[in-house]
Coordinates of C-alpha atoms and ligand atoms in Angstrom, one line a residue:
X959 CA -135.6 -155.0 -8.4
X960 CA -135.4 -153.5 -5.0
X961 CA -132.1 -153.6 -3.1
X962 CA -131.5 -152.6 0.5
X963 CA -128.4 -150.4 1.0
X964 CA -126.7 -149.5 4.2
X965 CA -126.1 -145.8 4.8
X966 CA -123.6 -144.4 7.3
X967 CA -122.7 -140.8 7.8
X968 CA -119.2 -139.5 8.3
X969 CA -118.2 -138.0 11.6
X970 CA -115.8 -135.3 12.8
X971 CA -114.0 -135.8 16.1
X972 CA -114.1 -132.9 18.5
X973 CA -111.9 -134.8 20.8
X974 CA -109.6 -136.7 18.5
X975 CA -108.2 -140.2 18.2
X976 CA -104.6 -139.9 17.3
X977 CA -102.5 -142.8 18.5
X978 CA -102.9 -146.6 18.7
X979 CA -102.2 -149.1 21.5
X980 CA -102.6 -152.0 19.1
X981 CA -102.4 -151.4 15.3
X982 CA -103.8 -154.8 14.3
X983 CA -106.9 -154.5 16.3
X984 CA -107.1 -150.7 16.0
X985 CA -107.2 -150.2 19.8
X986 CA -106.7 -146.5 20.5
X987 CA -104.6 -145.0 23.3
X988 CA -107.3 -142.5 24.1
X989 CA -111.1 -142.1 23.9
X990 CA -112.6 -139.7 21.4
X991 CA -115.8 -137.8 20.9
X992 CA -117.4 -136.9 17.6
X993 CA -120.3 -135.2 15.8
X994 CA -121.9 -137.2 13.0
X995 CA -122.6 -135.0 10.0
X996 CA -125.8 -134.9 7.8
X997 CA -124.1 -133.8 4.5
X998 CA -121.6 -136.6 4.0
X999 CA -122.4 -140.3 3.9
X1000 CA -121.6 -143.6 2.2
X1001 CA -124.2 -146.0 0.7
X1002 CA -123.0 -149.6 0.4
X1003 CA -124.5 -152.7 -1.0
X1004 CA -122.9 -156.1 -1.2
X1005 CA -123.8 -159.4 -2.8
X1006 CA -122.1 -162.8 -3.3
X1007 CA -119.7 -163.0 -6.3
X1008 CA -117.1 -165.4 -7.7
X1009 CA -114.3 -163.0 -6.7
X1010 CA -114.0 -159.9 -4.5
X1011 CA -114.6 -156.7 -6.3
X1012 CA -115.1 -153.2 -5.0
X1013 CA -116.7 -150.4 -6.9
X1014 CA -116.6 -146.8 -5.6
X1015 CA -119.0 -144.3 -7.2
X1016 CA -119.4 -146.8 -10.1
X1017 CA -115.7 -147.3 -10.8
X1018 CA -114.0 -150.6 -10.2
X1019 CA -111.1 -150.0 -7.8
X1020 CA -107.7 -151.5 -8.2
X1021 CA -106.7 -154.2 -5.7
X1022 CA -104.6 -151.8 -3.7
X1023 CA -107.4 -149.4 -3.1
X1024 CA -109.6 -152.3 -2.2
X1025 CA -107.3 -154.0 0.2
X1026 CA -108.8 -152.7 3.4
X1027 CA -112.3 -153.4 2.2
X1028 CA -111.4 -157.0 1.4
X1029 CA -109.4 -157.4 4.6
X1030 CA -112.5 -156.4 6.7
X1031 CA -114.7 -158.8 4.6
X1032 CA -112.3 -161.6 5.3
X1033 CA -112.4 -160.9 9.0
X1034 CA -116.2 -160.7 9.0
X1035 CA -116.3 -164.0 7.1
X1036 CA -114.1 -165.6 9.6
X1037 CA -116.1 -164.3 12.6
X1038 CA -119.4 -165.4 11.2
X1039 CA -118.3 -168.7 9.6
X1040 CA -118.8 -167.6 5.9
X1041 CA -116.5 -168.3 2.9
X1042 CA -118.2 -166.2 0.3
X1043 CA -116.6 -163.6 -2.1
X1044 CA -118.4 -160.4 -2.6
X1045 CA -119.1 -157.6 -5.0
X1046 CA -119.2 -154.4 -3.0
X1047 CA -120.7 -151.2 -4.4
X1048 CA -120.2 -148.0 -2.5
X1049 CA -121.3 -144.5 -3.3
X1050 CA -119.6 -141.8 -1.4
X1051 CA -120.6 -138.1 -1.0
X1052 CA -117.4 -137.5 0.9
X1053 CA -114.2 -136.5 -1.0
X1054 CA -112.1 -139.6 -0.5
X1055 CA -108.9 -139.3 1.5
X1056 CA -108.9 -135.5 1.9
X1057 CA -109.1 -135.3 5.7
X1058 CA -112.9 -135.4 5.7
X1059 CA -112.8 -138.8 7.2
X1060 CA -114.4 -140.8 4.4
X1061 CA -113.2 -144.0 6.0
X1062 CA -115.5 -143.4 9.0
X1063 CA -118.7 -143.7 6.9
X1064 CA -117.2 -146.3 4.5
X1065 CA -116.4 -149.0 7.1
X1066 CA -119.5 -148.3 9.1
X1067 CA -121.6 -148.8 6.0
X1068 CA -119.7 -151.9 5.0
X1069 CA -120.4 -153.7 8.3
X1070 CA -124.0 -152.6 8.0
X1071 CA -124.2 -154.1 4.5
X1072 CA -122.7 -157.3 5.7
X1073 CA -125.1 -157.5 8.7
X1074 CA -128.0 -156.9 6.4
X1075 CA -126.8 -159.5 3.8
X1076 CA -126.8 -162.3 6.3
X1077 CA -129.7 -160.9 8.4
X1078 CA -127.5 -161.1 11.5
X1079 CA -129.2 -158.3 13.3
X1080 CA -126.0 -157.4 15.2
X1081 CA -126.3 -154.9 18.0
X1082 CA -125.0 -151.4 17.5
X1083 CA -122.2 -152.1 19.9
X1084 CA -121.1 -155.2 17.9
X1085 CA -121.3 -153.2 14.7
X1086 CA -119.2 -150.5 16.2
X1087 CA -116.5 -153.0 17.3
X1088 CA -116.5 -154.6 13.8
X1089 CA -116.3 -151.2 12.1
X1090 CA -113.2 -150.5 14.2
X1091 CA -111.4 -153.3 12.5
X1092 CA -111.7 -151.4 9.2
X1093 CA -111.0 -147.9 10.5
X1094 CA -110.9 -146.4 14.0
X1095 CA -113.2 -143.5 13.4
X1096 CA -115.8 -145.8 11.8
X1097 CA -116.7 -147.0 15.4
X1098 CA -118.5 -143.6 15.9
X1099 CA -120.3 -143.5 12.6
X1100 CA -122.7 -146.3 13.7
X1101 CA -124.4 -143.6 15.8
X1102 CA -125.9 -140.2 15.1
X1103 CA -125.5 -136.9 16.9
X1104 CA -122.7 -137.0 19.4
X1105 CA -120.8 -140.3 20.0
X1106 CA -118.0 -141.4 22.2
X1107 CA -115.5 -144.1 21.4
X1108 CA -114.3 -145.5 24.7
X1109 CA -110.8 -146.7 24.2
X1110 CA -111.3 -149.9 26.2
X1111 CA -108.4 -152.3 26.6
X1112 CA -109.3 -155.2 24.1
X1113 CA -111.5 -156.0 21.2
X1114 CA -114.6 -156.5 23.4
X1115 CA -114.3 -153.2 25.3
X1116 CA -113.3 -150.8 22.6
X1117 CA -116.4 -149.5 20.9
X1118 CA -118.5 -146.3 20.5
X1119 CA -121.8 -145.5 22.1
X1120 CA -124.2 -142.6 21.6
X1121 CA -123.9 -139.6 23.9
X1122 CA -126.9 -137.8 22.4
X1123 CA -128.3 -139.0 19.1
X1124 CA -130.6 -136.0 18.6
X1125 CA -128.9 -133.0 20.2
X1126 CA -130.9 -129.8 20.5
X1127 CA -127.8 -127.7 20.1
X1128 CA -127.3 -124.9 17.6
X1129 CA -124.1 -126.2 16.0
X1130 CA -123.1 -126.0 12.4
X1131 CA -119.9 -127.3 10.8
X1132 CA -118.7 -125.6 7.6
X1133 CA -116.5 -128.0 5.7
X1134 CA -114.2 -126.0 3.4
X1135 CA -112.6 -127.9 0.6
X1136 CA -109.2 -126.3 0.1
X1137 CA -107.6 -129.4 -1.4
X1138 CA -109.4 -132.6 -2.2
X1139 CA -106.4 -134.5 -3.5
X1140 CA -105.6 -137.7 -1.6
X1141 CA -103.3 -136.9 1.3
X1142 CA -99.6 -137.8 1.3
X1143 CA -99.5 -139.2 4.8
X1144 CA -102.3 -141.5 5.7
X1145 CA -103.9 -141.3 9.1
X1146 CA -102.5 -144.6 10.1
X1147 CA -98.9 -143.5 9.2
X1148 CA -99.5 -140.0 10.7
X1149 CA -100.6 -141.2 14.1
X1150 CA -97.8 -143.8 14.3
X1151 CA -95.3 -141.0 13.7
X1152 CA -97.0 -138.7 16.2
X1153 CA -96.1 -141.1 19.0
X1154 CA -92.4 -140.0 18.7
X1155 CA -93.4 -136.4 19.6
X1156 CA -92.2 -135.2 23.1
X1157 CA -95.8 -133.8 23.5
X1158 CA -97.4 -137.3 23.1
X1159 CA -97.3 -138.1 26.8
X1160 CA -99.2 -134.9 27.7
X1161 CA -101.7 -135.6 24.9
X1162 CA -102.6 -138.9 26.6
X1163 CA -102.7 -137.4 30.1
X1164 CA -105.1 -134.7 29.1
X1165 CA -107.5 -137.0 27.2
X1166 CA -109.8 -137.8 30.2
X1167 CA -110.0 -134.2 31.3
X1168 CA -110.8 -132.9 27.8
X1169 CA -113.4 -135.6 27.3
X1170 CA -115.1 -134.7 30.5
X1171 CA -115.1 -131.0 29.7
X1172 CA -116.5 -131.6 26.2
X1173 CA -119.2 -133.8 27.6
X1174 CA -120.1 -131.0 30.0
X1175 CA -120.1 -128.4 27.3
X1176 CA -122.5 -130.5 25.3
X1177 CA -124.8 -131.2 28.3
X1178 CA -125.0 -127.5 29.1
X1179 CA -125.3 -126.5 25.4
X1180 CA -122.3 -124.2 25.8
X1181 CA -121.2 -123.5 22.3
X1182 CA -118.3 -121.3 23.4
X1183 CA -116.8 -124.0 25.6
X1184 CA -117.4 -126.6 22.9
X1185 CA -115.7 -124.5 20.2
X1186 CA -112.7 -123.5 22.4
X1187 CA -112.1 -127.1 23.4
X1188 CA -112.4 -128.5 19.9
X1189 CA -110.0 -126.0 18.6
X1190 CA -107.5 -126.6 21.4
X1191 CA -107.8 -130.4 20.8
X1192 CA -107.1 -130.1 17.1
X1193 CA -104.2 -127.8 17.7
X1194 CA -102.7 -130.3 20.2
X1195 CA -103.0 -133.1 17.6
X1196 CA -101.3 -131.0 14.9
X1197 CA -98.6 -129.8 17.3
X1198 CA -97.6 -133.4 17.8
X1199 CA -97.3 -133.9 14.1
X1200 CA -95.0 -130.8 13.8
X1201 CA -92.9 -132.1 16.7
X1202 CA -92.7 -135.7 15.7
X1203 CA -89.4 -137.1 14.8
X1204 CA -89.3 -136.6 11.8
X1205 CA -91.9 -133.8 12.0
X1206 CA -94.6 -133.4 9.4
X1207 CA -97.8 -131.4 8.8
X1208 CA -101.1 -131.6 7.0
X1209 CA -101.2 -127.8 6.8
X1210 CA -101.2 -126.1 3.4
X1211 CA -100.6 -122.3 3.2
X1212 CA -104.4 -121.8 2.9
X1213 CA -104.9 -123.8 6.1
X1214 CA -102.8 -121.3 8.0
X1215 CA -104.4 -118.3 6.3
X1216 CA -107.8 -119.6 7.5
X1217 CA -106.6 -120.3 11.0
X1218 CA -105.5 -116.7 11.3
X1219 CA -108.7 -115.4 9.8
X1220 CA -110.8 -117.3 12.3
X1221 CA -108.9 -115.7 15.1
X1222 CA -109.3 -112.3 13.5
X1223 CA -113.1 -112.8 13.0
X1224 CA -113.5 -113.8 16.7
X1225 CA -111.8 -110.5 17.6
X1226 CA -114.4 -108.8 15.4
X1227 CA -117.2 -110.6 17.3
X1228 CA -118.0 -113.4 14.9
X1229 CA -117.9 -116.5 17.1
X1230 CA -116.3 -119.2 15.1
X1231 CA -113.8 -122.0 15.9
X1232 CA -111.9 -124.5 13.7
X1233 CA -111.0 -128.1 13.8
X1234 CA -109.1 -130.2 11.3
X1235 CA -108.1 -133.8 10.8
X1236 CA -105.5 -135.6 8.8
X1237 CA -105.6 -133.2 5.8
X1238 CA -105.5 -129.5 5.0
X1239 CA -109.3 -129.0 4.9
X1240 CA -110.4 -126.9 7.9
X1241 CA -113.9 -127.3 9.4
X1242 CA -115.4 -124.3 11.0
X1243 CA -117.8 -124.6 14.0
X1244 CA -120.4 -121.9 14.4
X1245 CA -124.0 -121.2 15.2
X1246 CA -126.7 -120.7 12.6
X1247 CA -126.7 -116.9 13.0
X1248 CA -123.1 -116.7 11.7
X1249 CA -123.3 -119.1 8.8
X1250 CA -124.1 -116.4 6.2
X1251 CA -121.4 -113.9 7.2
X1252 CA -118.7 -116.5 7.5
X1253 CA -119.7 -117.9 4.1
X1254 CA -119.5 -114.5 2.5
X1255 CA -116.1 -113.8 4.0
X1256 CA -114.7 -117.1 2.9
X1257 CA -115.9 -116.4 -0.6
X1258 CA -114.2 -113.0 -0.6
X1259 CA -110.9 -114.5 0.4
X1260 CA -110.7 -117.7 -1.6
X1261 CA -111.7 -118.0 -5.3
X1262 CA -114.1 -120.8 -6.1
X1263 CA -113.9 -122.3 -2.6
X1264 CA -116.4 -125.0 -1.9
X1265 CA -118.2 -124.6 1.4
X1266 CA -120.6 -127.3 2.7
X1267 CA -122.8 -126.3 5.6
X1268 CA -123.6 -129.4 7.7
X1269 CA -125.1 -130.2 11.1
X1270 CA -126.1 -133.4 13.0
X1271 CA -126.6 -136.5 11.0
X1272 CA -128.2 -139.9 11.9
X1273 CA -126.6 -143.2 12.7
X1274 CA -126.4 -146.3 10.5
X1275 CA -129.6 -146.8 8.5
X1276 CA -131.0 -148.9 5.6
X1277 CA -133.0 -147.8 2.7
X1278 CA -134.6 -149.5 -0.4
X1279 CA -133.4 -148.5 -3.8
X1280 CA -134.7 -149.7 -7.1
X1281 CA -132.2 -151.1 -9.6
X1282 CA -132.4 -152.3 -13.1
Ligands
2P0_1481 C1 -110.5 -139.0 14.5 N1 -108.8 -139.2 12.6 O1 -110.7 -139.1 15.7 C2 -109.1 -138.8 14.0 C3 -108.6 -137.4 14.1 C4 -108.2 -138.2 11.9 C5 -107.8 -137.1 12.8 O2 -109.6 -141.2 13.0 O3 -105.8 -145.8 11.2 O4 -109.1 -143.6 9.2 O5 -107.9 -146.4 10.0 O6 -107.9 -146.3 12.5 O7 -109.9 -143.7 11.6 C6 -108.8 -140.8 10.8 O8 -108.2 -142.0 10.9 O9 -107.5 -144.2 11.1 C7 -109.1 -140.4 12.2 P1 -107.2 -145.8 11.2 P2 -108.8 -143.5 10.7 O10 -111.4 -138.9 13.6

């Protein structure tokens, strides 16, 4: 039997979403800009069932882990006048909940699977809005290359759009798995706490400027400007976590070691920048010519470190798979 699965790739924000205006509708307080990655994706298939069940990588998930999946399905049912229960099967190449944004690909693939199941042929913009209700970063995974999630002011105006789906830019992201254990502070909780930081007002004020500068860096294929800005933006986000009341951090000792190494390598002439999300795993931004030397240096510092070299990935797509 042939089944059609929805595939969405994860994305990494270079200008980050970190703060909500409306938690229920996942409306952000700022716009964000991301790079969709080729190496990490989620495949999802759904079909009608007598009760809701969710399998991740072949393992049936407990109700708690499935809550957000079922909540989004309930919302989709309501919007499109359905009352079905579903069996959802997802296969993830992203380490779940380790700051590699597995929820971005997961919820983009889920809305894609729902769209396909009912042959709704929803527009990418509508899919992006629906994905937002599962997870904010999922708005951007509907698209490949570079995408911008415009913050908007309500459900209808808060969605992502493609900036450049097939960038001709020499840009590699090295994902380094320092710790793939699920994180202690979820993104949702972390960004709520960050709003108590005295730096939060400045974070919001700077958003438009940073978005404009990043868009210019991409248009002019200026890797240096892109890397500097991405690193600055990530540092700003993590500075808010440290200065929240109460303060917290996603950094592990190895995260800080790596940040210092990156600065050292730059002094030595290896152009590399870092970004990191809601977890300890650093991502390095570099050009192809430096992938080898950076990989070698990482291997000499960290035992058994897993490094995944990734570049631009595509938007939501569908593919046929044969099943027994
Ligand atoms: C981002 N992150 O822009 C930011 C930067 C992590 C750090 O969006 O609460 O799972 O479900 O909307 O999308 C990860 O958080 O959060 C995230 P919710 P999400 O990619």
